[in-house]
Amino acid sequence: MTTTPSAARTVGVGLISVGWMGKLHSRAYQALPSVYPELGIRPRLVHAADTAEDRADHARDVLGYERASTDYRAVLDDPAVDVVSICAPNVLHHEIGIAAAKAGKPFWIEKPVGRSAEETAEVAAAARTAGVVTSIGYNYRHAPAVERARELIAAGKLGRVTNVRATFFSGYAAEPNAALSWRFKRDLAGHGALADLMSHVVDLVSYVVAPIGEVSALTSTVHTERPVLPMGSGTHFAVIEDGEMAAVENDDYAAALVRFGGGAVGTLEASRTIVGPQCGIGFEIYGTDGSVTWNFERMNELRVALDRSGPHQGYTTVLGNSHLGDYAHFQPGPGNSMGYDDLKVIEAKKFLAAVAGIEHRNSTIEDAHAVAEVISAAAASATSGAWEKAAPAPGATFGRPAGS
Ligand SMILES: NC(=O)c1ccc[n+]([C@@H]2O[C@H](COP(=O)([O-])OP(=O)(O)OC[C@H]3O[C@@H](n4cnc5c(N)ncnc54)[C@H](O)[C@@H]3O)[C@@H](O)[C@H]2O)c1
C-alpha cells in the first residue's frame, strides 16, 4: 500500500479468475473512490489471472489491469499486489486461499470458500496464522434494508425473535438444458444449492438474527442430467440444446429446520431450479412485538410491522433512505433504487477499510467457517435423517462484538 502526495492510499489489487464475480469485484474497486471519497483509498488494478487466456486478456484490455497472466501464482508473487480478490470456482478456494495467506496478502474471497467445512476451516486457519484481513462474498448482508432489519432486532424493536423463514429461490438452473457448469459437479463445487445458495441464506440470518446451532435438513435433485459446458466458456446461465449430457452430481434443492443460538427457530430453503422466483433471497423474521420482511427481488423495500394491536398494525413499507445502512453514499434523496453491483461496492469498501485499519465491518473467513459448519451439518442431516449440531467456529462474530 503506497501513499500518494494527495494523502490518498493507493492499494494494488490482484484478481484471480475473471468470470462473473471477477468482473464484478473489479467494477466495485473502480467505483470505491467516488462512492467513499472520505476513505482516501484508491484501488489500482495491477494484475489479473485466469486459465482462460481470453479472459485474462479481457482483464488487461477491458477492465484495466496493468498485467495479465494465466497462472494465479504470478498474481500472488507480484510485489505491487497488496490485496487479492479470489473469484475462482469453489474447487480452487482452498488452494488459492491458503496460498494468498502464506503470501501475506489480505484476500476477498467468494463464497462458499471451498467444497466442505474442512476446506473452509483450513483456509481460516491459514489466514489466522498469517494475520491477514479477509472478506467473503456475502453481498446480501450489505443491503441497506437488511442493515436496518438487523438494527431493529438488536435494539429489541421486534421483542424476542421467535421464528424465521428465509429462502434463496433462484431459477438459474430451472431450464432442464441449462448447462452443466462446474457448479453441478461434486469435485468442483462440493454441494449444489446447499453450498451455492443456502450459504448466502445462512450468512444472512446469522448476521441479522443469530448464529445457527442445530439443523434437520433434506435435499433433492430435480434434473439429474444436463448438457456439458467446458470450464471458462459461458456461464451457468447458458442453455445448450442437443449437447452431450452428463450427470448432475449434487443437490438442486435443500430445506432445513433450524435452531438459532438465543432460542429462535426457523425454516430455510434454497433452490436453483425453481420457476417464478429468479433471485429470491429473502427473509421473514417474527418477534413477540413485531416483524420485518425483505426480499432481494425488491431490494430497496423493507416491510416493517412494529405495532401489535394499535392503529398502525400490519406492515409499513420503508423505501431506501439515508437512515438505512450505506444508502446515503449512493443517493442523496430517498426512494432511489440501488442494485446488486452497489452491494459489491459496499463489500469492497468494508474489505479495504479493514485492510487500512479504518473500521472492521467486513465479513470474515471465520464467519465463512461458521456458515460452512451449518451447511455441513445440513448435509449430514439430509443423509442421517437426524438433527445435527453445527460444529463450533470459535472466531465467527457475524459483525457483533466478540462474546456478545
Ligand atoms: N456472491 C455472489 O452473489 C456470487 C455470485 C456468483 C458466484 N459466486 C461465487 O464466485 C465464484 C466464481 O463464480 P463465477 O460465477 O464468477 O464463475 P465463472 O464460471 O463465471 O468464472 C470462473 C472463472 O474461473 C476461471 N478459472 C478456472 N480455473 C482457474 C484457475 N486454475 N486459475 C484461475 N482462474 C481459473 C475460469 O476460466 C472462469 O473464468 C464461485 O465460488 C461462486 O460460488 C458468488
Short mmCIF file of C-alpha atoms and ligand atoms in Angstrom, two decimals:
data_model
loop_
_atom_site.label_atom_id
_atom_site.label_comp_id
_atom_site.label_asym_id
_atom_site.label_seq_id
_atom_site.Cartn_x
_atom_site.Cartn_y
_atom_site.Cartn_z
CA MET A 1 0.00 0.00 0.00
CA THR A 2 1.57 3.35 -1.01
CA THR A 3 0.64 6.92 -0.03
CA THR A 4 0.36 9.49 -2.82
CA PRO A 5 1.11 13.21 -2.37
CA SER A 6 -2.63 13.92 -2.00
CA ALA A 7 -2.59 11.58 1.05
CA ALA A 8 -4.82 9.04 -0.70
CA ARG A 9 -3.67 5.48 -0.10
CA THR A 10 -3.13 3.53 -3.32
CA VAL A 11 -3.88 -0.16 -2.90
CA GLY A 12 -2.55 -2.58 -5.51
CA VAL A 13 -5.27 -5.08 -6.44
CA GLY A 14 -4.76 -8.59 -7.75
CA LEU A 15 -7.61 -10.61 -9.24
CA ILE A 16 -7.77 -14.38 -9.57
CA SER A 17 -10.40 -15.53 -12.09
CA VAL A 18 -12.17 -13.22 -14.49
CA GLY A 19 -15.65 -14.74 -14.60
CA TRP A 20 -18.88 -13.14 -13.40
CA MET A 21 -17.58 -12.38 -9.93
CA GLY A 22 -14.09 -11.35 -11.10
CA LYS A 23 -15.60 -8.65 -13.31
CA LEU A 24 -17.93 -7.55 -10.52
CA HIS A 25 -15.14 -7.24 -7.94
CA SER A 26 -13.22 -5.15 -10.50
CA ARG A 27 -16.16 -2.77 -11.01
CA ALA A 28 -16.55 -2.48 -7.25
CA TYR A 29 -12.90 -1.45 -6.76
CA GLN A 30 -13.25 1.08 -9.59
CA ALA A 31 -16.36 2.65 -8.03
CA LEU A 32 -14.97 2.83 -4.49
CA PRO A 33 -13.12 6.21 -4.64
CA SER A 34 -16.17 8.07 -5.93
CA VAL A 35 -18.68 6.39 -3.60
CA TYR A 36 -16.47 6.63 -0.50
CA PRO A 37 -14.11 9.59 -1.16
CA GLU A 38 -13.68 10.20 2.58
CA LEU A 39 -11.76 6.93 2.97
CA GLY A 40 -8.92 8.21 0.81
CA ILE A 41 -8.39 4.75 -0.68
CA ARG A 42 -7.54 4.40 -4.37
CA PRO A 43 -7.56 0.83 -5.68
CA ARG A 44 -5.09 0.34 -8.54
CA LEU A 45 -5.91 -2.69 -10.71
CA VAL A 46 -2.49 -4.31 -11.02
CA HIS A 47 -2.55 -7.96 -12.02
CA ALA A 48 -5.28 -10.43 -13.03
CA ALA A 49 -5.08 -14.15 -13.82
CA ASP A 50 -7.37 -16.66 -15.47
CA THR A 51 -6.50 -20.00 -17.06
CA ALA A 52 -8.74 -18.98 -19.99
CA GLU A 53 -6.37 -16.71 -21.91
CA ASP A 54 -9.14 -14.63 -23.50
CA ARG A 55 -10.47 -13.82 -20.02
CA ALA A 56 -7.00 -12.82 -18.78
CA ASP A 57 -6.69 -10.60 -21.87
CA HIS A 58 -10.13 -9.11 -21.14
CA ALA A 59 -8.94 -8.18 -17.65
CA ARG A 60 -5.98 -6.27 -19.08
CA ASP A 61 -7.55 -4.83 -22.23
CA VAL A 62 -11.06 -4.02 -20.99
CA LEU A 63 -11.13 -3.98 -17.19
CA GLY A 64 -7.85 -2.06 -17.00
CA TYR A 65 -5.46 -4.35 -15.10
CA GLU A 66 -1.82 -3.47 -15.81
CA ARG A 67 -0.75 -7.10 -16.23
CA ALA A 68 -2.47 -10.39 -17.03
CA SER A 69 -1.37 -14.00 -16.52
CA THR A 70 -2.75 -17.48 -16.92
CA ASP A 71 -1.26 -18.69 -13.62
CA TYR A 72 -2.69 -17.29 -10.36
CA ARG A 73 0.70 -17.67 -8.65
CA ALA A 74 2.01 -14.77 -10.75
CA VAL A 75 -0.60 -12.53 -9.06
CA LEU A 76 0.40 -13.66 -5.57
CA ASP A 77 4.11 -13.26 -6.40
CA ASP A 78 3.63 -9.72 -7.75
CA PRO A 79 5.11 -7.25 -5.20
CA ALA A 80 2.79 -4.50 -6.46
CA VAL A 81 -0.27 -6.54 -5.40
CA ASP A 82 -1.31 -5.54 -1.87
CA VAL A 83 -4.68 -7.34 -1.73
CA VAL A 84 -6.26 -10.06 -3.80
CA SER A 85 -9.76 -10.98 -4.93
CA ILE A 86 -10.27 -14.73 -5.24
CA CYS A 87 -13.17 -15.35 -7.64
CA ALA A 88 -12.29 -18.86 -8.78
CA PRO A 89 -14.65 -21.86 -8.78
CA ASN A 90 -15.16 -23.48 -5.37
CA VAL A 91 -12.64 -26.29 -6.02
CA LEU A 92 -9.79 -23.75 -6.03
CA HIS A 93 -10.74 -21.71 -2.95
CA HIS A 94 -8.81 -23.98 -0.58
CA GLU A 95 -5.54 -24.00 -2.54
CA ILE A 96 -5.64 -20.32 -3.52
CA GLY A 97 -6.93 -19.05 -0.16
CA ILE A 98 -4.09 -20.79 1.68
CA ALA A 99 -1.55 -19.60 -0.92
CA ALA A 100 -2.79 -16.00 -0.54
CA ALA A 101 -2.48 -16.21 3.25
CA LYS A 102 1.04 -17.64 3.00
CA ALA A 103 1.96 -14.82 0.61
CA GLY A 104 0.75 -12.38 3.30
CA LYS A 105 -1.94 -10.91 1.01
CA PRO A 106 -5.27 -9.88 2.55
CA PHE A 107 -7.97 -11.54 0.47
CA TRP A 108 -11.61 -11.03 -0.52
CA ILE A 109 -12.84 -14.49 -1.46
CA GLU A 110 -16.13 -15.63 -2.92
CA LYS A 111 -18.48 -17.89 -1.04
CA PRO A 112 -18.81 -20.74 -0.21
CA VAL A 113 -14.99 -20.81 0.42
CA GLY A 114 -14.21 -24.35 -0.63
CA ARG A 115 -16.20 -27.52 -1.08
CA SER A 116 -16.52 -28.57 2.57
CA ALA A 117 -16.31 -27.27 6.12
CA GLU A 118 -12.89 -28.91 6.43
CA GLU A 119 -11.59 -26.88 3.49
CA THR A 120 -13.06 -23.65 4.86
CA ALA A 121 -11.59 -24.34 8.30
CA GLU A 122 -8.13 -24.83 6.78
CA VAL A 123 -8.32 -21.55 4.84
CA ALA A 124 -9.44 -19.84 8.07
CA ALA A 125 -6.52 -21.35 9.99
CA ALA A 126 -4.04 -20.19 7.32
CA ALA A 127 -5.46 -16.65 7.39
CA ARG A 128 -5.35 -16.60 11.21
CA THR A 129 -1.72 -17.78 11.25
CA ALA A 130 -0.72 -15.19 8.66
CA GLY A 131 -2.77 -12.46 10.36
CA VAL A 132 -4.27 -11.28 7.07
CA VAL A 133 -7.60 -9.43 6.80
CA THR A 134 -10.29 -11.37 4.94
CA SER A 135 -13.67 -10.65 3.42
CA ILE A 136 -16.27 -13.00 1.97
CA GLY A 137 -18.71 -12.52 -0.93
CA TYR A 138 -21.78 -12.38 1.29
CA ASN A 139 -23.11 -9.35 -0.61
CA TYR A 140 -26.73 -9.57 0.52
CA ARG A 141 -25.93 -8.65 4.12
CA HIS A 142 -24.87 -5.17 2.94
CA ALA A 143 -28.29 -4.16 1.55
CA PRO A 144 -29.39 -1.04 3.45
CA ALA A 145 -32.78 -2.62 4.24
CA VAL A 146 -31.01 -5.67 5.69
CA GLU A 147 -28.75 -3.48 7.83
CA ARG A 148 -31.87 -1.73 9.15
CA ALA A 149 -33.59 -5.05 9.94
CA ARG A 150 -30.51 -6.09 11.90
CA GLU A 151 -30.52 -2.80 13.84
CA LEU A 152 -34.22 -3.12 14.70
CA ILE A 153 -33.64 -6.64 16.04
CA ALA A 154 -30.51 -5.67 18.00
CA ALA A 155 -32.45 -2.75 19.55
CA GLY A 156 -35.22 -5.12 20.64
CA LYS A 157 -37.89 -3.44 18.48
CA LEU A 158 -39.30 -6.82 17.45
CA GLY A 159 -39.34 -8.04 21.05
CA ARG A 160 -38.00 -11.58 21.36
CA VAL A 161 -37.39 -13.12 17.92
CA THR A 162 -39.44 -16.32 17.81
CA ASN A 163 -39.32 -17.67 14.26
CA VAL A 164 -37.65 -17.02 10.93
CA ARG A 165 -38.42 -18.05 7.36
CA ALA A 166 -35.65 -17.50 4.84
CA THR A 167 -35.20 -18.63 1.25
CA PHE A 168 -32.95 -18.36 -1.75
CA PHE A 169 -35.16 -19.34 -4.68
CA SER A 170 -33.16 -18.97 -7.89
CA GLY A 171 -34.16 -20.09 -11.34
CA TYR A 172 -30.67 -20.24 -12.84
CA ALA A 173 -31.00 -23.97 -13.47
CA ALA A 174 -34.78 -24.13 -13.94
CA GLU A 175 -34.29 -24.84 -17.65
CA PRO A 176 -33.56 -28.61 -17.97
CA ASN A 177 -30.98 -27.81 -20.68
CA ALA A 178 -29.20 -25.21 -18.56
CA ALA A 179 -25.51 -26.02 -18.91
CA LEU A 180 -23.70 -28.48 -16.64
CA SER A 181 -21.13 -25.94 -15.43
CA TRP A 182 -18.67 -26.67 -12.61
CA ARG A 183 -21.48 -25.86 -10.15
CA PHE A 184 -23.17 -29.24 -10.77
CA LYS A 185 -20.07 -31.40 -10.17
CA ARG A 186 -19.21 -32.57 -6.69
CA ASP A 187 -15.41 -32.49 -7.15
CA LEU A 188 -15.53 -28.91 -8.48
CA ALA A 189 -18.32 -27.36 -6.38
CA GLY A 190 -18.98 -29.60 -3.38
CA HIS A 191 -22.69 -29.39 -2.57
CA GLY A 192 -25.19 -27.88 -5.02
CA ALA A 193 -27.90 -25.41 -3.92
CA LEU A 194 -26.82 -26.13 -0.36
CA ALA A 195 -23.34 -24.65 -0.94
CA ASP A 196 -24.14 -22.14 -3.67
CA LEU A 197 -27.36 -20.60 -2.35
CA MET A 198 -28.02 -21.84 1.20
CA SER A 199 -24.60 -20.47 2.24
CA HIS A 200 -25.92 -16.96 1.46
CA VAL A 201 -29.11 -17.65 3.46
CA VAL A 202 -27.20 -18.98 6.47
CA ASP A 203 -24.91 -15.96 6.48
CA LEU A 204 -27.84 -13.57 6.09
CA VAL A 205 -29.88 -14.89 9.01
CA SER A 206 -26.75 -15.37 11.16
CA TYR A 207 -25.89 -11.72 10.52
CA VAL A 208 -29.39 -10.36 11.10
CA VAL A 209 -30.71 -12.68 13.84
CA ALA A 210 -28.11 -15.01 15.44
CA PRO A 211 -25.82 -17.92 14.54
CA ILE A 212 -27.45 -21.31 13.91
CA GLY A 213 -26.69 -24.18 16.29
CA GLU A 214 -28.64 -27.18 15.02
CA VAL A 215 -30.36 -28.33 11.81
CA SER A 216 -32.65 -31.00 10.42
CA ALA A 217 -32.44 -30.99 6.63
CA LEU A 218 -33.30 -32.70 3.37
CA THR A 219 -32.05 -32.28 -0.20
CA SER A 220 -33.23 -33.34 -3.64
CA THR A 221 -32.04 -33.22 -7.26
CA VAL A 222 -34.70 -32.10 -9.73
CA HIS A 223 -32.90 -32.50 -13.09
CA THR A 224 -30.44 -35.40 -12.96
CA GLU A 225 -28.63 -34.80 -16.31
CA ARG A 226 -27.54 -31.64 -18.14
CA PRO A 227 -25.53 -30.66 -21.25
CA VAL A 228 -21.79 -30.30 -20.63
CA LEU A 229 -20.16 -26.81 -20.58
CA PRO A 230 -16.32 -26.55 -20.75
CA MET A 231 -14.69 -24.53 -17.91
CA GLY A 232 -14.15 -20.85 -18.75
CA SER A 233 -16.67 -20.77 -21.61
CA GLY A 234 -20.03 -19.15 -20.93
CA THR A 235 -21.78 -19.09 -17.59
CA HIS A 236 -24.11 -21.35 -15.66
CA PHE A 237 -26.96 -19.32 -17.17
CA ALA A 238 -26.13 -20.75 -20.64
CA VAL A 239 -28.73 -23.05 -22.22
CA ILE A 240 -27.37 -25.72 -24.62
CA GLU A 241 -29.70 -27.61 -27.00
CA ASP A 242 -28.66 -31.09 -28.25
CA GLY A 243 -25.41 -31.05 -26.23
CA GLU A 244 -23.59 -34.03 -24.75
CA MET A 245 -25.33 -34.91 -21.48
CA ALA A 246 -23.69 -35.82 -18.16
CA ALA A 247 -24.92 -36.45 -14.63
CA VAL A 248 -25.74 -33.70 -12.12
CA GLU A 249 -23.81 -34.75 -9.03
CA ASN A 250 -25.24 -32.55 -6.30
CA ASP A 251 -28.49 -31.12 -4.92
CA ASP A 252 -30.85 -28.73 -6.72
CA TYR A 253 -32.98 -28.11 -3.62
CA ALA A 254 -32.34 -28.04 0.12
CA ALA A 255 -34.60 -27.35 3.09
CA ALA A 256 -33.73 -27.12 6.77
CA LEU A 257 -35.42 -26.68 10.10
CA VAL A 258 -33.01 -24.71 12.28
CA ARG A 259 -32.49 -23.67 15.89
CA PHE A 260 -30.68 -20.38 16.42
CA GLY A 261 -28.47 -19.55 19.38
CA GLY A 262 -30.75 -17.41 21.56
CA GLY A 263 -33.81 -19.60 21.16
CA ALA A 264 -35.45 -18.64 17.87
CA VAL A 265 -36.35 -21.39 15.41
CA GLY A 266 -36.85 -21.29 11.69
CA THR A 267 -37.09 -22.82 8.24
CA LEU A 268 -34.58 -22.22 5.46
CA GLU A 269 -34.96 -23.26 1.82
CA ALA A 270 -32.79 -22.97 -1.29
CA SER A 271 -33.48 -23.98 -4.87
CA ARG A 272 -31.65 -23.39 -8.15
CA THR A 273 -34.39 -24.94 -10.31
CA ILE A 274 -37.45 -23.01 -9.21
CA VAL A 275 -39.77 -21.41 -11.77
CA GLY A 276 -41.06 -17.97 -10.86
CA PRO A 277 -38.66 -16.50 -8.33
CA GLN A 278 -35.38 -15.56 -10.06
CA CYS A 279 -33.09 -14.14 -7.41
CA GLY A 280 -35.46 -14.59 -4.50
CA ILE A 281 -33.22 -14.41 -1.47
CA GLY A 282 -35.09 -13.00 1.50
CA PHE A 283 -36.39 -13.42 5.00
CA GLU A 284 -39.42 -13.03 7.23
CA ILE A 285 -38.42 -12.50 10.85
CA TYR A 286 -41.10 -12.63 13.53
CA GLY A 287 -40.84 -11.45 17.12
CA THR A 288 -43.19 -11.05 20.06
CA ASP A 289 -43.63 -7.32 19.30
CA GLY A 290 -43.12 -7.05 15.55
CA SER A 291 -41.73 -8.43 12.33
CA VAL A 292 -39.67 -7.50 9.29
CA THR A 293 -39.63 -8.96 5.80
CA TRP A 294 -37.24 -8.40 2.90
CA ASN A 295 -36.58 -9.96 -0.47
CA PHE A 296 -33.73 -9.10 -2.84
CA GLU A 297 -36.10 -9.00 -5.83
CA ARG A 298 -37.47 -5.84 -4.16
CA MET A 299 -34.14 -4.98 -2.59
CA ASN A 300 -34.99 -1.38 -1.78
CA GLU A 301 -38.09 -2.20 0.26
CA LEU A 302 -38.19 -3.22 3.91
CA ARG A 303 -41.60 -4.23 5.26
CA VAL A 304 -41.88 -3.46 8.95
CA ALA A 305 -44.65 -4.21 11.47
CA LEU A 306 -43.98 -2.74 14.92
CA ASP A 307 -47.49 -2.12 16.21
CA ARG A 308 -49.07 -5.32 17.55
CA SER A 309 -52.64 -4.15 18.02
CA GLY A 310 -52.76 -0.34 17.75
CA PRO A 311 -53.87 1.91 14.88
CA HIS A 312 -50.77 1.16 12.74
CA GLN A 313 -50.87 -2.64 13.00
CA GLY A 314 -49.85 -4.54 9.86
CA TYR A 315 -46.96 -3.75 7.55
CA THR A 316 -45.45 -0.42 6.58
CA THR A 317 -43.15 -0.44 3.53
CA VAL A 318 -40.00 1.62 4.04
CA LEU A 319 -38.06 2.57 0.88
CA GLY A 320 -34.32 3.20 0.77
CA ASN A 321 -33.35 6.38 2.58
CA SER A 322 -30.32 7.94 4.23
CA HIS A 323 -31.05 6.31 7.61
CA LEU A 324 -30.57 2.82 6.18
CA GLY A 325 -27.08 1.32 6.01
CA ASP A 326 -24.78 2.87 3.40
CA TYR A 327 -27.66 4.22 1.27
CA ALA A 328 -26.57 7.87 1.61
CA HIS A 329 -23.24 7.08 -0.05
CA PHE A 330 -25.07 6.19 -3.25
CA GLN A 331 -28.11 8.50 -3.44
CA PRO A 332 -28.83 11.91 -1.89
CA GLY A 333 -32.61 11.51 -1.79
CA PRO A 334 -34.95 8.73 -0.59
CA GLY A 335 -36.64 6.18 -2.80
CA ASN A 336 -33.92 5.92 -5.46
CA SER A 337 -33.22 2.25 -6.13
CA MET A 338 -29.84 0.68 -5.51
CA GLY A 339 -28.77 -2.53 -7.25
CA TYR A 340 -26.70 -5.70 -6.97
CA ASP A 341 -23.44 -4.03 -8.07
CA ASP A 342 -23.80 -1.48 -5.28
CA LEU A 343 -23.74 -4.26 -2.69
CA LYS A 344 -20.34 -5.31 -4.06
CA VAL A 345 -19.10 -1.70 -3.80
CA ILE A 346 -20.07 -1.73 -0.11
CA GLU A 347 -18.29 -5.09 0.26
CA ALA A 348 -15.13 -3.71 -1.39
CA LYS A 349 -15.25 -0.72 0.94
CA LYS A 350 -15.66 -2.87 4.08
CA PHE A 351 -12.73 -5.03 2.91
CA LEU A 352 -10.31 -2.21 2.10
CA ALA A 353 -11.33 -0.16 5.16
CA ALA A 354 -10.47 -3.18 7.32
CA VAL A 355 -7.16 -3.66 5.49
CA ALA A 356 -6.35 0.01 6.13
CA GLY A 357 -7.35 -0.35 9.80
CA ILE A 358 -10.08 2.30 9.46
CA GLU A 359 -13.02 0.10 10.58
CA HIS A 360 -13.79 -3.60 10.89
CA ARG A 361 -17.26 -4.13 9.42
CA ASN A 362 -16.15 -6.80 6.95
CA SER A 363 -17.41 -10.37 6.91
CA THR A 364 -14.54 -12.71 7.74
CA ILE A 365 -13.20 -16.15 6.93
CA GLU A 366 -14.26 -17.12 10.48
CA ASP A 367 -17.87 -16.26 9.57
CA ALA A 368 -17.48 -18.37 6.41
CA HIS A 369 -16.24 -21.23 8.56
CA ALA A 370 -19.32 -20.98 10.80
CA VAL A 371 -21.59 -20.95 7.73
CA ALA A 372 -19.76 -23.97 6.27
CA GLU A 373 -20.29 -25.91 9.52
CA VAL A 374 -24.05 -25.27 9.29
CA ILE A 375 -24.05 -26.43 5.64
CA SER A 376 -22.04 -29.50 6.62
CA ALA A 377 -24.48 -30.29 9.45
CA ALA A 378 -27.40 -29.89 6.99
CA ALA A 379 -25.76 -32.29 4.52
CA ALA A 380 -25.15 -34.79 7.34
CA SER A 381 -28.76 -34.45 8.48
CA ALA A 382 -30.05 -35.00 4.92
CA THR A 383 -28.22 -38.34 4.99
CA SER A 384 -28.87 -39.40 8.60
CA GLY A 385 -32.42 -38.10 8.91
CA ALA A 386 -31.50 -36.84 12.39
CA TRP A 387 -30.96 -33.39 13.88
CA GLU A 388 -27.27 -32.46 13.58
CA LYS A 389 -25.32 -29.83 15.54
CA ALA A 390 -23.10 -27.38 13.67
CA ALA A 391 -19.51 -27.78 14.87
CA PRO A 392 -18.22 -24.62 16.57
CA ALA A 393 -16.29 -21.97 14.61
CA PRO A 394 -14.87 -20.01 17.54
CA GLY A 395 -13.70 -16.86 15.72
CA ALA A 396 -17.02 -16.16 13.99
CA THR A 397 -18.78 -12.99 15.18
CA PHE A 398 -21.04 -12.03 12.23
CA GLY A 399 -20.10 -8.44 12.91
CA ARG A 400 -21.06 -8.42 16.60
CA PRO A 401 -18.59 -7.63 19.37
CA ALA A 402 -16.77 -10.89 20.24
CA GLY A 403 -18.51 -12.77 23.06
CA SER A 404 -21.88 -10.99 22.64
N1 LIG B 1 -21.54 -13.53 -4.08
C1 LIG B 1 -22.38 -13.92 -5.04
O1 LIG B 1 -23.53 -13.49 -5.08
C2 LIG B 1 -21.87 -14.87 -6.08
C3 LIG B 1 -22.49 -14.95 -7.33
C4 LIG B 1 -21.93 -15.80 -8.29
C5 LIG B 1 -20.82 -16.58 -7.99
N2 LIG B 1 -20.27 -16.51 -6.74
C6 LIG B 1 -19.08 -17.33 -6.41
O2 LIG B 1 -17.97 -16.80 -7.12
C7 LIG B 1 -17.09 -17.85 -7.51
C8 LIG B 1 -16.90 -17.78 -9.03
O3 LIG B 1 -18.17 -17.88 -9.67
P1 LIG B 1 -18.45 -17.22 -11.10
O4 LIG B 1 -19.92 -17.25 -11.32
O5 LIG B 1 -17.73 -15.92 -11.21
O6 LIG B 1 -17.75 -18.31 -12.02
P2 LIG B 1 -17.50 -18.26 -13.59
O7 LIG B 1 -17.71 -19.64 -14.07
O8 LIG B 1 -18.21 -17.10 -14.22
O9 LIG B 1 -15.94 -17.90 -13.66
C9 LIG B 1 -14.95 -18.73 -13.13
C10 LIG B 1 -13.63 -18.34 -13.78
O10 LIG B 1 -12.58 -19.07 -13.13
C11 LIG B 1 -11.63 -19.36 -14.12
N3 LIG B 1 -10.72 -20.41 -13.68
C12 LIG B 1 -10.90 -21.75 -13.69
N4 LIG B 1 -9.78 -22.37 -13.23
C13 LIG B 1 -8.90 -21.39 -12.90
C14 LIG B 1 -7.57 -21.40 -12.35
N5 LIG B 1 -6.93 -22.55 -12.07
N6 LIG B 1 -6.97 -20.23 -12.13
C15 LIG B 1 -7.58 -19.05 -12.43
N7 LIG B 1 -8.86 -18.99 -12.94
C16 LIG B 1 -9.48 -20.16 -13.17
C17 LIG B 1 -12.48 -19.76 -15.32
O11 LIG B 1 -11.73 -19.74 -16.54
C18 LIG B 1 -13.55 -18.67 -15.27
O12 LIG B 1 -13.18 -17.51 -15.99
C19 LIG B 1 -17.73 -19.16 -7.03
O13 LIG B 1 -17.15 -19.56 -5.82
C20 LIG B 1 -19.19 -18.79 -6.83
O14 LIG B 1 -19.83 -19.56 -5.83
C21 LIG B 1 -20.74 -15.66 -5.80
#
